[in-house]
Amino acid sequence: MIVLKYTLYGYNNIGVKLKMIYDCAVIGAGPAGLSAAINLAQTNRSVVVFSTKEEDSSIYRAPEVNNYLGFYGVAGKELLRAFYDHAKKMGIEIVHRKVINFYKSGDIFTINANNEFYEAYSVILAIGTPKKTLLENEAEFVGRGISYCAVCDGMLYKGRTIAVIGEAIEAEEEAEYLSELAKKLYYIPLYKKNEFHFKDNVEVILSRPRSVYGEDFVNALEFEDRILNVDGIFIIRKTMPADQLIYGLEFTEDGHIKVDSKMQTSIEGLFAAGDVVGRPYQVAKAVGEGQIAGLSASTYVKMVKEKQK
């Protein structure tokens, strides 16, 4: 079965060019996300999957998986590639873009993927293990000097001194953009690389930061051996934290997204599956929850479309 890929375009009420409405947008292309997409396709729903690089997935880095039925001793990256191949053979559209945020208006979700906009009747979050804060006091200063999106908040720091902490090499693009705005930029990579090529106003620091300080707003970033005076800090993660992707989500006490037995979150039409909803962090659990989320989203979309008739 081939899933239709929309090629016609329309415009939303603020003049942004949009693809036609998908039945479901899946954010995350690990076992949970791809399982959800496959089950949506099986029910003849149009689906788009947003994915970062395959090697960013925790399963990709597993040297061996022994507890997924029928695949004893398989390398994690081989198992993940098998999942990808399955999805591609079913015609599922996989977009390699980082989702910055999304919101719901009426029955429609609008997804901002690196400033390319998509619309869908439903969304499934399958973004993996919840990210713990990187810095001491980080949560306290979100929105008060700490940001996770350069394009969203960069202009607020024009002519100022900022730090950019990058989890992966893709963060260099956002650092380059911010260096055009900032008076001074400190770039702090959390990955291994020998050479960096930035503008003269960029200083690369190869130490790991520990804490952030300030009063009403951020004013300092602390390392083991130094303190930097900064006006803002951008933490560029591989995926955005769930509470920054969309507002209104409810979480469990241990930081996972709260869902019901249908994998429905606190926001109608938004589902979640896999590590992001709780332990154990296992492939089999993620695949099963992805199936439930996909089938639940399919049922939800049917209800929405019937309501619109």
PDB file of C-alpha atoms in Angstrom:
ATOM      1  CA  MET A   1       0.000   0.000   0.000  1.00  0.00           C
ATOM      2  CA  ILE A   2       1.301   3.462  -0.910  1.00  0.00           C
ATOM      3  CA  VAL A   3       0.444   6.390   1.304  1.00  0.00           C
ATOM      4  CA  LEU A   4      -0.472   9.548  -0.589  1.00  0.00           C
ATOM      5  CA  LYS A   5       2.092  12.337  -0.313  1.00  0.00           C
ATOM      6  CA  TYR A   6       0.512  15.767  -0.639  1.00  0.00           C
ATOM      7  CA  THR A   7       2.025  18.095  -3.216  1.00  0.00           C
ATOM      8  CA  LEU A   8      -0.658  20.787  -3.358  1.00  0.00           C
ATOM      9  CA  TYR A   9      -0.206  23.867  -1.214  1.00  0.00           C
ATOM     10  CA  GLY A  10      -2.383  26.406   0.535  1.00  0.00           C
ATOM     11  CA  TYR A  11      -1.918  29.369   2.879  1.00  0.00           C
ATOM     12  CA  ASN A  12      -2.908  29.789   6.499  1.00  0.00           C
ATOM     13  CA  ASN A  13      -4.458  32.924   7.959  1.00  0.00           C
ATOM     14  CA  ILE A  14      -1.093  34.644   8.439  1.00  0.00           C
ATOM     15  CA  GLY A  15       0.109  33.983   4.897  1.00  0.00           C
ATOM     16  CA  VAL A  16       2.471  31.101   5.634  1.00  0.00           C
ATOM     17  CA  LYS A  17       2.676  28.549   2.829  1.00  0.00           C
ATOM     18  CA  LEU A  18       1.528  25.136   4.065  1.00  0.00           C
ATOM     19  CA  LYS A  19       1.320  21.633   2.741  1.00  0.00           C
ATOM     20  CA  MET A  20      -2.128  20.106   2.656  1.00  0.00           C
ATOM     21  CA  ILE A  21      -3.394  18.629   5.898  1.00  0.00           C
ATOM     22  CA  TYR A  22      -2.000  15.233   6.930  1.00  0.00           C
ATOM     23  CA  ASP A  23      -4.090  12.878   9.010  1.00  0.00           C
ATOM     24  CA  CYS A  24      -1.202  12.552  11.463  1.00  0.00           C
ATOM     25  CA  ALA A  25       2.240  14.007  12.076  1.00  0.00           C
ATOM     26  CA  VAL A  26       4.622  11.752  14.011  1.00  0.00           C
ATOM     27  CA  ILE A  27       7.488  13.505  15.788  1.00  0.00           C
ATOM     28  CA  GLY A  28      10.297  11.020  16.247  1.00  0.00           C
ATOM     29  CA  ALA A  29      11.478   8.114  14.107  1.00  0.00           C
ATOM     30  CA  GLY A  30      12.560   5.545  16.653  1.00  0.00           C
ATOM     31  CA  PRO A  31      10.706   2.267  17.301  1.00  0.00           C
ATOM     32  CA  ALA A  32       7.617   4.009  18.756  1.00  0.00           C
ATOM     33  CA  GLY A  33       7.327   6.634  16.036  1.00  0.00           C
ATOM     34  CA  LEU A  34       7.816   4.258  13.115  1.00  0.00           C
ATOM     35  CA  SER A  35       5.452   1.694  14.638  1.00  0.00           C
ATOM     36  CA  ALA A  36       2.814   4.423  14.956  1.00  0.00           C
ATOM     37  CA  ALA A  37       3.344   5.521  11.340  1.00  0.00           C
ATOM     38  CA  ILE A  38       3.090   1.984   9.987  1.00  0.00           C
ATOM     39  CA  ASN A  39      -0.168   1.369  11.826  1.00  0.00           C
ATOM     40  CA  LEU A  40      -1.593   4.670  10.589  1.00  0.00           C
ATOM     41  CA  ALA A  41      -0.689   3.670   7.039  1.00  0.00           C
ATOM     42  CA  GLN A  42      -2.374   0.318   7.556  1.00  0.00           C
ATOM     43  CA  THR A  43      -5.617   2.174   8.290  1.00  0.00           C
ATOM     44  CA  ASN A  44      -5.175   4.263   5.127  1.00  0.00           C
ATOM     45  CA  ARG A  45      -4.226   7.473   6.928  1.00  0.00           C
ATOM     46  CA  SER A  46      -1.786   9.988   5.457  1.00  0.00           C
ATOM     47  CA  VAL A  47       1.194  10.458   7.734  1.00  0.00           C
ATOM     48  CA  VAL A  48       4.436  12.423   7.865  1.00  0.00           C
ATOM     49  CA  VAL A  49       7.279  11.464  10.206  1.00  0.00           C
ATOM     50  CA  PHE A  50       9.798  14.030  11.453  1.00  0.00           C
ATOM     51  CA  SER A  51      13.228  12.556  12.103  1.00  0.00           C
ATOM     52  CA  THR A  52      16.666  13.728  13.126  1.00  0.00           C
ATOM     53  CA  LYS A  53      19.674  11.657  12.082  1.00  0.00           C
ATOM     54  CA  GLU A  54      19.375   7.888  12.625  1.00  0.00           C
ATOM     55  CA  GLU A  55      22.523   7.902  14.755  1.00  0.00           C
ATOM     56  CA  ASP A  56      20.872  10.276  17.249  1.00  0.00           C
ATOM     57  CA  SER A  57      18.527   7.478  18.334  1.00  0.00           C
ATOM     58  CA  SER A  58      19.487   5.625  21.510  1.00  0.00           C
ATOM     59  CA  ILE A  59      18.743   2.265  19.865  1.00  0.00           C
ATOM     60  CA  TYR A  60      21.195   3.062  17.051  1.00  0.00           C
ATOM     61  CA  ARG A  61      24.020   3.198  19.580  1.00  0.00           C
ATOM     62  CA  ALA A  62      23.133  -0.157  21.197  1.00  0.00           C
ATOM     63  CA  PRO A  63      25.845  -2.690  20.274  1.00  0.00           C
ATOM     64  CA  GLU A  64      23.436  -5.619  20.660  1.00  0.00           C
ATOM     65  CA  VAL A  65      19.715  -6.140  21.300  1.00  0.00           C
ATOM     66  CA  ASN A  66      18.742  -9.513  22.806  1.00  0.00           C
ATOM     67  CA  ASN A  67      15.231  -8.953  24.098  1.00  0.00           C
ATOM     68  CA  TYR A  68      13.249  -8.041  20.974  1.00  0.00           C
ATOM     69  CA  LEU A  69      11.351 -11.109  19.829  1.00  0.00           C
ATOM     70  CA  GLY A  70      12.715 -12.705  16.671  1.00  0.00           C
ATOM     71  CA  PHE A  71      15.882 -10.577  16.467  1.00  0.00           C
ATOM     72  CA  TYR A  72      18.272 -12.152  18.970  1.00  0.00           C
ATOM     73  CA  GLY A  73      21.766 -10.630  18.926  1.00  0.00           C
ATOM     74  CA  VAL A  74      20.965  -7.928  16.373  1.00  0.00           C
ATOM     75  CA  ALA A  75      22.908  -4.659  16.471  1.00  0.00           C
ATOM     76  CA  GLY A  76      20.764  -1.672  17.387  1.00  0.00           C
ATOM     77  CA  LYS A  77      21.506   0.186  14.164  1.00  0.00           C
ATOM     78  CA  GLU A  78      20.569  -2.867  12.089  1.00  0.00           C
ATOM     79  CA  LEU A  79      17.242  -3.161  13.891  1.00  0.00           C
ATOM     80  CA  LEU A  80      16.508   0.537  13.436  1.00  0.00           C
ATOM     81  CA  ARG A  81      17.359   0.354   9.733  1.00  0.00           C
ATOM     82  CA  ALA A  82      14.971  -2.573   9.376  1.00  0.00           C
ATOM     83  CA  PHE A  83      12.255  -0.386  10.922  1.00  0.00           C
ATOM     84  CA  TYR A  84      13.106   2.445   8.489  1.00  0.00           C
ATOM     85  CA  ASP A  85      13.066   0.079   5.503  1.00  0.00           C
ATOM     86  CA  HIS A  86       9.645  -1.229   6.559  1.00  0.00           C
ATOM     87  CA  ALA A  87       8.258   2.323   6.741  1.00  0.00           C
ATOM     88  CA  LYS A  88       9.763   3.357   3.409  1.00  0.00           C
ATOM     89  CA  LYS A  89       8.379   0.273   1.652  1.00  0.00           C
ATOM     90  CA  MET A  90       4.932   1.365   2.827  1.00  0.00           C
ATOM     91  CA  GLY A  91       5.440   4.772   1.230  1.00  0.00           C
ATOM     92  CA  ILE A  92       5.613   6.674   4.510  1.00  0.00           C
ATOM     93  CA  GLU A  93       7.032  10.161   4.160  1.00  0.00           C
ATOM     94  CA  ILE A  94      10.010  10.803   6.435  1.00  0.00           C
ATOM     95  CA  VAL A  95      11.186  14.412   6.742  1.00  0.00           C
ATOM     96  CA  HIS A  96      14.633  15.056   8.197  1.00  0.00           C
ATOM     97  CA  ARG A  97      13.834  18.289   9.982  1.00  0.00           C
ATOM     98  CA  LYS A  98      13.900  19.261  13.651  1.00  0.00           C
ATOM     99  CA  VAL A  99      10.496  20.220  15.011  1.00  0.00           C
ATOM    100  CA  ILE A 100      10.831  23.508  16.886  1.00  0.00           C
ATOM    101  CA  ASN A 101       7.271  23.728  18.191  1.00  0.00           C
ATOM    102  CA  PHE A 102       3.656  23.151  17.261  1.00  0.00           C
ATOM    103  CA  TYR A 103       0.238  24.373  18.338  1.00  0.00           C
ATOM    104  CA  LYS A 104      -3.420  23.473  17.952  1.00  0.00           C
ATOM    105  CA  SER A 105      -6.080  25.764  16.527  1.00  0.00           C
ATOM    106  CA  GLY A 106      -9.541  24.249  16.279  1.00  0.00           C
ATOM    107  CA  ASP A 107      -9.133  20.733  14.911  1.00  0.00           C
ATOM    108  CA  ILE A 108      -5.760  21.403  13.258  1.00  0.00           C
ATOM    109  CA  PHE A 109      -2.195  21.176  14.555  1.00  0.00           C
ATOM    110  CA  THR A 110       0.412  23.402  12.881  1.00  0.00           C
ATOM    111  CA  ILE A 111       3.951  22.046  13.119  1.00  0.00           C
ATOM    112  CA  ASN A 112       7.014  24.255  12.718  1.00  0.00           C
ATOM    113  CA  ALA A 113       9.888  22.101  11.451  1.00  0.00           C
ATOM    114  CA  ASN A 114      12.899  24.375  11.042  1.00  0.00           C
ATOM    115  CA  ASN A 115      10.522  27.091   9.829  1.00  0.00           C
ATOM    116  CA  GLU A 116       8.824  24.894   7.261  1.00  0.00           C
ATOM    117  CA  PHE A 117       5.192  24.513   8.288  1.00  0.00           C
ATOM    118  CA  TYR A 118       2.983  21.438   8.168  1.00  0.00           C
ATOM    119  CA  GLU A 119      -0.614  20.821   9.235  1.00  0.00           C
ATOM    120  CA  ALA A 120      -2.204  17.665  10.629  1.00  0.00           C
ATOM    121  CA  TYR A 121      -5.398  16.562  12.332  1.00  0.00           C
ATOM    122  CA  SER A 122      -3.426  14.643  14.963  1.00  0.00           C
ATOM    123  CA  VAL A 123       0.120  14.430  16.326  1.00  0.00           C
ATOM    124  CA  ILE A 124       2.065  11.615  17.976  1.00  0.00           C
ATOM    125  CA  LEU A 125       5.057  12.491  20.166  1.00  0.00           C
ATOM    126  CA  ALA A 126       7.699   9.752  20.117  1.00  0.00           C
ATOM    127  CA  ILE A 127      10.796  11.759  20.998  1.00  0.00           C
ATOM    128  CA  GLY A 128      12.561   9.251  23.220  1.00  0.00           C
ATOM    129  CA  THR A 129      13.839   9.479  26.773  1.00  0.00           C
ATOM    130  CA  PRO A 130      12.844  12.699  28.557  1.00  0.00           C
ATOM    131  CA  LYS A 131      15.794  15.069  28.636  1.00  0.00           C
ATOM    132  CA  LYS A 132      17.057  16.027  32.059  1.00  0.00           C
ATOM    133  CA  THR A 133      18.243  19.573  32.479  1.00  0.00           C
ATOM    134  CA  LEU A 134      21.850  20.053  31.447  1.00  0.00           C
ATOM    135  CA  LEU A 135      22.714  22.813  33.905  1.00  0.00           C
ATOM    136  CA  GLU A 136      22.034  23.429  37.556  1.00  0.00           C
ATOM    137  CA  ASN A 137      19.266  26.087  37.773  1.00  0.00           C
ATOM    138  CA  GLU A 138      18.425  25.623  34.075  1.00  0.00           C
ATOM    139  CA  ALA A 139      14.666  25.157  34.556  1.00  0.00           C
ATOM    140  CA  GLU A 140      14.491  28.307  36.667  1.00  0.00           C
ATOM    141  CA  PHE A 141      15.764  30.504  33.814  1.00  0.00           C
ATOM    142  CA  VAL A 142      13.872  29.098  30.805  1.00  0.00           C
ATOM    143  CA  GLY A 143      12.361  32.152  29.139  1.00  0.00           C
ATOM    144  CA  ARG A 144      14.544  34.404  31.295  1.00  0.00           C
ATOM    145  CA  GLY A 145      17.802  34.061  29.416  1.00  0.00           C
ATOM    146  CA  ILE A 146      17.747  30.375  28.499  1.00  0.00           C
ATOM    147  CA  SER A 147      16.347  29.351  25.125  1.00  0.00           C
ATOM    148  CA  TYR A 148      16.307  26.147  23.087  1.00  0.00           C
ATOM    149  CA  CYS A 149      15.695  27.780  19.682  1.00  0.00           C
ATOM    150  CA  ALA A 150      18.076  30.187  17.937  1.00  0.00           C
ATOM    151  CA  VAL A 151      15.651  31.208  15.185  1.00  0.00           C
ATOM    152  CA  CYS A 152      12.839  31.805  17.696  1.00  0.00           C
ATOM    153  CA  ASP A 153      14.711  34.028  20.142  1.00  0.00           C
ATOM    154  CA  GLY A 154      17.939  35.110  18.457  1.00  0.00           C
ATOM    155  CA  MET A 155      16.862  38.693  17.702  1.00  0.00           C
ATOM    156  CA  LEU A 156      16.332  39.296  21.430  1.00  0.00           C
ATOM    157  CA  TYR A 157      20.108  39.101  21.897  1.00  0.00           C
ATOM    158  CA  LYS A 158      21.276  41.354  19.065  1.00  0.00           C
ATOM    159  CA  GLY A 159      24.514  43.095  20.057  1.00  0.00           C
ATOM    160  CA  ARG A 160      24.811  41.140  23.301  1.00  0.00           C
ATOM    161  CA  THR A 161      27.046  38.379  24.720  1.00  0.00           C
ATOM    162  CA  ILE A 162      25.651  34.860  24.551  1.00  0.00           C
ATOM    163  CA  ALA A 163      26.703  31.238  24.990  1.00  0.00           C
ATOM    164  CA  VAL A 164      25.595  28.393  22.736  1.00  0.00           C
ATOM    165  CA  ILE A 165      25.783  24.830  24.082  1.00  0.00           C
ATOM    166  CA  GLY A 166      25.517  22.239  21.307  1.00  0.00           C
ATOM    167  CA  GLU A 167      24.694  18.547  21.802  1.00  0.00           C
ATOM    168  CA  ALA A 168      25.460  17.639  18.176  1.00  0.00           C
ATOM    169  CA  ILE A 169      27.319  19.069  15.191  1.00  0.00           C
ATOM    170  CA  GLU A 170      24.068  20.476  13.764  1.00  0.00           C
ATOM    171  CA  ALA A 171      24.208  23.103  16.534  1.00  0.00           C
ATOM    172  CA  GLU A 172      27.020  24.824  14.624  1.00  0.00           C
ATOM    173  CA  GLU A 173      24.507  26.105  12.067  1.00  0.00           C
ATOM    174  CA  GLU A 174      22.491  27.800  14.798  1.00  0.00           C
ATOM    175  CA  ALA A 175      25.685  29.171  16.357  1.00  0.00           C
ATOM    176  CA  GLU A 176      26.681  30.665  12.985  1.00  0.00           C
ATOM    177  CA  TYR A 177      23.283  32.345  12.710  1.00  0.00           C
ATOM    178  CA  LEU A 178      23.538  33.745  16.237  1.00  0.00           C
ATOM    179  CA  SER A 179      27.102  34.980  15.638  1.00  0.00           C
ATOM    180  CA  GLU A 180      25.670  37.344  13.019  1.00  0.00           C
ATOM    181  CA  LEU A 181      23.561  38.944  15.762  1.00  0.00           C
ATOM    182  CA  ALA A 182      25.699  38.738  18.880  1.00  0.00           C
ATOM    183  CA  LYS A 183      28.526  41.033  19.934  1.00  0.00           C
ATOM    184  CA  LYS A 184      30.333  38.027  21.446  1.00  0.00           C
ATOM    185  CA  LEU A 185      29.459  34.332  21.302  1.00  0.00           C
ATOM    186  CA  TYR A 186      30.917  31.455  23.286  1.00  0.00           C
ATOM    187  CA  TYR A 187      30.393  28.086  21.570  1.00  0.00           C
ATOM    188  CA  ILE A 188      30.476  25.044  23.845  1.00  0.00           C
ATOM    189  CA  PRO A 189      30.317  21.711  21.969  1.00  0.00           C
ATOM    190  CA  LEU A 190      29.338  18.600  23.921  1.00  0.00           C
ATOM    191  CA  TYR A 191      30.549  16.355  21.090  1.00  0.00           C
ATOM    192  CA  LYS A 192      34.043  15.502  19.884  1.00  0.00           C
ATOM    193  CA  LYS A 193      35.533  17.573  17.079  1.00  0.00           C
ATOM    194  CA  ASN A 194      39.038  18.928  16.463  1.00  0.00           C
ATOM    195  CA  GLU A 195      38.465  21.989  14.269  1.00  0.00           C
ATOM    196  CA  PHE A 196      35.872  24.745  14.271  1.00  0.00           C
ATOM    197  CA  HIS A 197      35.457  27.554  11.750  1.00  0.00           C
ATOM    198  CA  PHE A 198      33.484  30.517  13.046  1.00  0.00           C
ATOM    199  CA  LYS A 199      33.589  34.288  12.788  1.00  0.00           C
ATOM    200  CA  ASP A 200      36.115  36.284  14.847  1.00  0.00           C
ATOM    201  CA  ASN A 201      33.525  37.095  17.522  1.00  0.00           C
ATOM    202  CA  VAL A 202      33.142  33.390  18.395  1.00  0.00           C
ATOM    203  CA  GLU A 203      35.248  31.681  21.066  1.00  0.00           C
ATOM    204  CA  VAL A 204      35.089  27.882  21.336  1.00  0.00           C
ATOM    205  CA  ILE A 205      35.252  26.458  24.868  1.00  0.00           C
ATOM    206  CA  LEU A 206      35.888  22.732  25.226  1.00  0.00           C
ATOM    207  CA  SER A 207      34.960  22.470  28.916  1.00  0.00           C
ATOM    208  CA  ARG A 208      31.582  21.256  30.126  1.00  0.00           C
ATOM    209  CA  PRO A 209      29.400  23.896  31.851  1.00  0.00           C
ATOM    210  CA  ARG A 210      27.885  23.166  35.260  1.00  0.00           C
ATOM    211  CA  SER A 211      25.527  25.924  36.402  1.00  0.00           C
ATOM    212  CA  VAL A 212      23.715  29.055  35.326  1.00  0.00           C
ATOM    213  CA  TYR A 213      23.206  32.068  37.570  1.00  0.00           C
ATOM    214  CA  GLY A 214      21.346  35.362  37.527  1.00  0.00           C
ATOM    215  CA  GLU A 215      18.722  37.440  39.287  1.00  0.00           C
ATOM    216  CA  ASP A 216      15.709  38.294  37.124  1.00  0.00           C
ATOM    217  CA  PHE A 217      17.606  37.094  34.025  1.00  0.00           C
ATOM    218  CA  VAL A 218      20.673  34.992  33.253  1.00  0.00           C
ATOM    219  CA  ASN A 219      23.984  36.765  33.760  1.00  0.00           C
ATOM    220  CA  ALA A 220      26.584  34.013  34.271  1.00  0.00           C
ATOM    221  CA  LEU A 221      27.528  30.519  33.112  1.00  0.00           C
ATOM    222  CA  GLU A 222      29.793  28.556  35.452  1.00  0.00           C
ATOM    223  CA  PHE A 223      32.432  25.957  34.522  1.00  0.00           C
ATOM    224  CA  GLU A 224      34.732  24.065  36.821  1.00  0.00           C
ATOM    225  CA  ASP A 225      37.575  26.510  36.147  1.00  0.00           C
ATOM    226  CA  ARG A 226      35.850  29.751  35.102  1.00  0.00           C
ATOM    227  CA  ILE A 227      32.703  31.850  35.031  1.00  0.00           C
ATOM    228  CA  LEU A 228      31.481  33.553  31.868  1.00  0.00           C
ATOM    229  CA  ASN A 229      29.411  36.719  32.029  1.00  0.00           C
ATOM    230  CA  VAL A 230      26.641  36.274  29.459  1.00  0.00           C
ATOM    231  CA  ASP A 231      23.271  37.845  28.634  1.00  0.00           C
ATOM    232  CA  GLY A 232      21.735  34.627  27.384  1.00  0.00           C
ATOM    233  CA  ILE A 233      22.320  30.910  26.845  1.00  0.00           C
ATOM    234  CA  PHE A 234      21.058  28.813  23.941  1.00  0.00           C
ATOM    235  CA  ILE A 235      20.988  25.062  24.579  1.00  0.00           C
ATOM    236  CA  ILE A 236      20.696  23.354  21.202  1.00  0.00           C
ATOM    237  CA  ARG A 237      19.488  19.802  21.806  1.00  0.00           C
ATOM    238  CA  LYS A 238      18.997  17.017  19.280  1.00  0.00           C
ATOM    239  CA  THR A 239      15.263  17.244  19.995  1.00  0.00           C
ATOM    240  CA  MET A 240      13.317  19.974  21.746  1.00  0.00           C
ATOM    241  CA  PRO A 241      12.098  19.261  25.298  1.00  0.00           C
ATOM    242  CA  ALA A 242       8.453  18.173  25.268  1.00  0.00           C
ATOM    243  CA  ASP A 243       7.291  21.102  27.414  1.00  0.00           C
ATOM    244  CA  GLN A 244       8.834  23.503  24.878  1.00  0.00           C
ATOM    245  CA  LEU A 245       7.249  21.816  21.862  1.00  0.00           C
ATOM    246  CA  ILE A 246       3.687  22.562  22.955  1.00  0.00           C
ATOM    247  CA  TYR A 247       2.127  24.123  26.027  1.00  0.00           C
ATOM    248  CA  GLY A 248      -0.574  22.406  28.041  1.00  0.00           C
ATOM    249  CA  LEU A 249       0.967  18.950  28.385  1.00  0.00           C
ATOM    250  CA  GLU A 250       0.623  17.198  31.714  1.00  0.00           C
ATOM    251  CA  PHE A 251       3.557  15.232  33.133  1.00  0.00           C
ATOM    252  CA  THR A 252       4.001  12.508  35.721  1.00  0.00           C
ATOM    253  CA  GLU A 253       6.029  13.130  38.873  1.00  0.00           C
ATOM    254  CA  ASP A 254       9.100  11.552  37.291  1.00  0.00           C
ATOM    255  CA  GLY A 255       8.961  13.815  34.224  1.00  0.00           C
ATOM    256  CA  HIS A 256       7.262  11.593  31.636  1.00  0.00           C
ATOM    257  CA  ILE A 257       4.308  12.695  29.509  1.00  0.00           C
ATOM    258  CA  LYS A 258       1.048  11.609  31.124  1.00  0.00           C
ATOM    259  CA  VAL A 259      -1.129   9.432  28.839  1.00  0.00           C
ATOM    260  CA  ASP A 260      -4.197   7.213  29.186  1.00  0.00           C
ATOM    261  CA  SER A 261      -4.621   3.637  27.937  1.00  0.00           C
ATOM    262  CA  LYS A 262      -5.064   4.930  24.363  1.00  0.00           C
ATOM    263  CA  MET A 263      -1.804   6.903  24.588  1.00  0.00           C
ATOM    264  CA  GLN A 264      -3.872  10.125  24.560  1.00  0.00           C
ATOM    265  CA  THR A 265      -2.191  13.090  26.305  1.00  0.00           C
ATOM    266  CA  SER A 266      -3.906  15.954  28.120  1.00  0.00           C
ATOM    267  CA  ILE A 267      -4.382  17.677  24.738  1.00  0.00           C
ATOM    268  CA  GLU A 268      -7.108  16.224  22.519  1.00  0.00           C
ATOM    269  CA  GLY A 269      -5.676  14.788  19.306  1.00  0.00           C
ATOM    270  CA  LEU A 270      -2.146  14.653  20.689  1.00  0.00           C
ATOM    271  CA  PHE A 271      -0.802  11.200  21.529  1.00  0.00           C
ATOM    272  CA  ALA A 272       2.560  10.029  22.883  1.00  0.00           C
ATOM    273  CA  ALA A 273       4.409   6.707  22.916  1.00  0.00           C
ATOM    274  CA  GLY A 274       7.715   5.093  23.797  1.00  0.00           C
ATOM    275  CA  ASP A 275      10.354   6.187  26.294  1.00  0.00           C
ATOM    276  CA  VAL A 276       8.833   9.661  26.620  1.00  0.00           C
ATOM    277  CA  VAL A 277       5.796   8.209  28.466  1.00  0.00           C
ATOM    278  CA  GLY A 278       7.690   6.038  30.959  1.00  0.00           C
ATOM    279  CA  ARG A 279       9.827   3.042  31.793  1.00  0.00           C
ATOM    280  CA  PRO A 280      10.922   0.421  30.922  1.00  0.00           C
ATOM    281  CA  TYR A 281      12.948   1.916  28.082  1.00  0.00           C
ATOM    282  CA  GLN A 282      12.665  -1.144  25.846  1.00  0.00           C
ATOM    283  CA  VAL A 283      12.124  -1.604  22.111  1.00  0.00           C
ATOM    284  CA  ALA A 284       9.198  -4.004  22.534  1.00  0.00           C
ATOM    285  CA  LYS A 285       7.321  -1.577  24.790  1.00  0.00           C
ATOM    286  CA  ALA A 286       7.957   1.314  22.390  1.00  0.00           C
ATOM    287  CA  VAL A 287       6.732  -0.667  19.374  1.00  0.00           C
ATOM    288  CA  GLY A 288       3.577  -1.742  21.217  1.00  0.00           C
ATOM    289  CA  GLU A 289       2.784   1.748  22.451  1.00  0.00           C
ATOM    290  CA  GLY A 290       3.455   3.121  18.973  1.00  0.00           C
ATOM    291  CA  GLN A 291       0.875   0.702  17.582  1.00  0.00           C
ATOM    292  CA  ILE A 292      -1.712   1.815  20.154  1.00  0.00           C
ATOM    293  CA  ALA A 293      -0.979   5.497  19.517  1.00  0.00           C
ATOM    294  CA  GLY A 294      -1.213   5.034  15.748  1.00  0.00           C
ATOM    295  CA  LEU A 295      -4.546   3.201  15.907  1.00  0.00           C
ATOM    296  CA  SER A 296      -5.911   5.681  18.469  1.00  0.00           C
ATOM    297  CA  ALA A 297      -4.887   8.624  16.271  1.00  0.00           C
ATOM    298  CA  SER A 298      -6.544   6.969  13.288  1.00  0.00           C
ATOM    299  CA  THR A 299      -9.808   6.601  15.214  1.00  0.00           C
ATOM    300  CA  TYR A 300      -9.567  10.204  16.409  1.00  0.00           C
ATOM    301  CA  VAL A 301      -9.057  11.504  12.851  1.00  0.00           C
ATOM    302  CA  LYS A 302     -12.101   9.564  11.660  1.00  0.00           C
ATOM    303  CA  MET A 303     -14.168  11.228  14.388  1.00  0.00           C
ATOM    304  CA  VAL A 304     -12.902  14.706  13.468  1.00  0.00           C
ATOM    305  CA  LYS A 305     -13.642  14.261   9.787  1.00  0.00           C
ATOM    306  CA  GLU A 306     -17.130  12.932  10.474  1.00  0.00           C
ATOM    307  CA  LYS A 307     -17.779  15.950  12.710  1.00  0.00           C
ATOM    308  CA  GLN A 308     -16.740  18.306   9.891  1.00  0.00           C
ATOM    309  CA  LYS A 309     -19.202  16.837   7.375  1.00  0.00           C
TER     310      LYS A 309
END
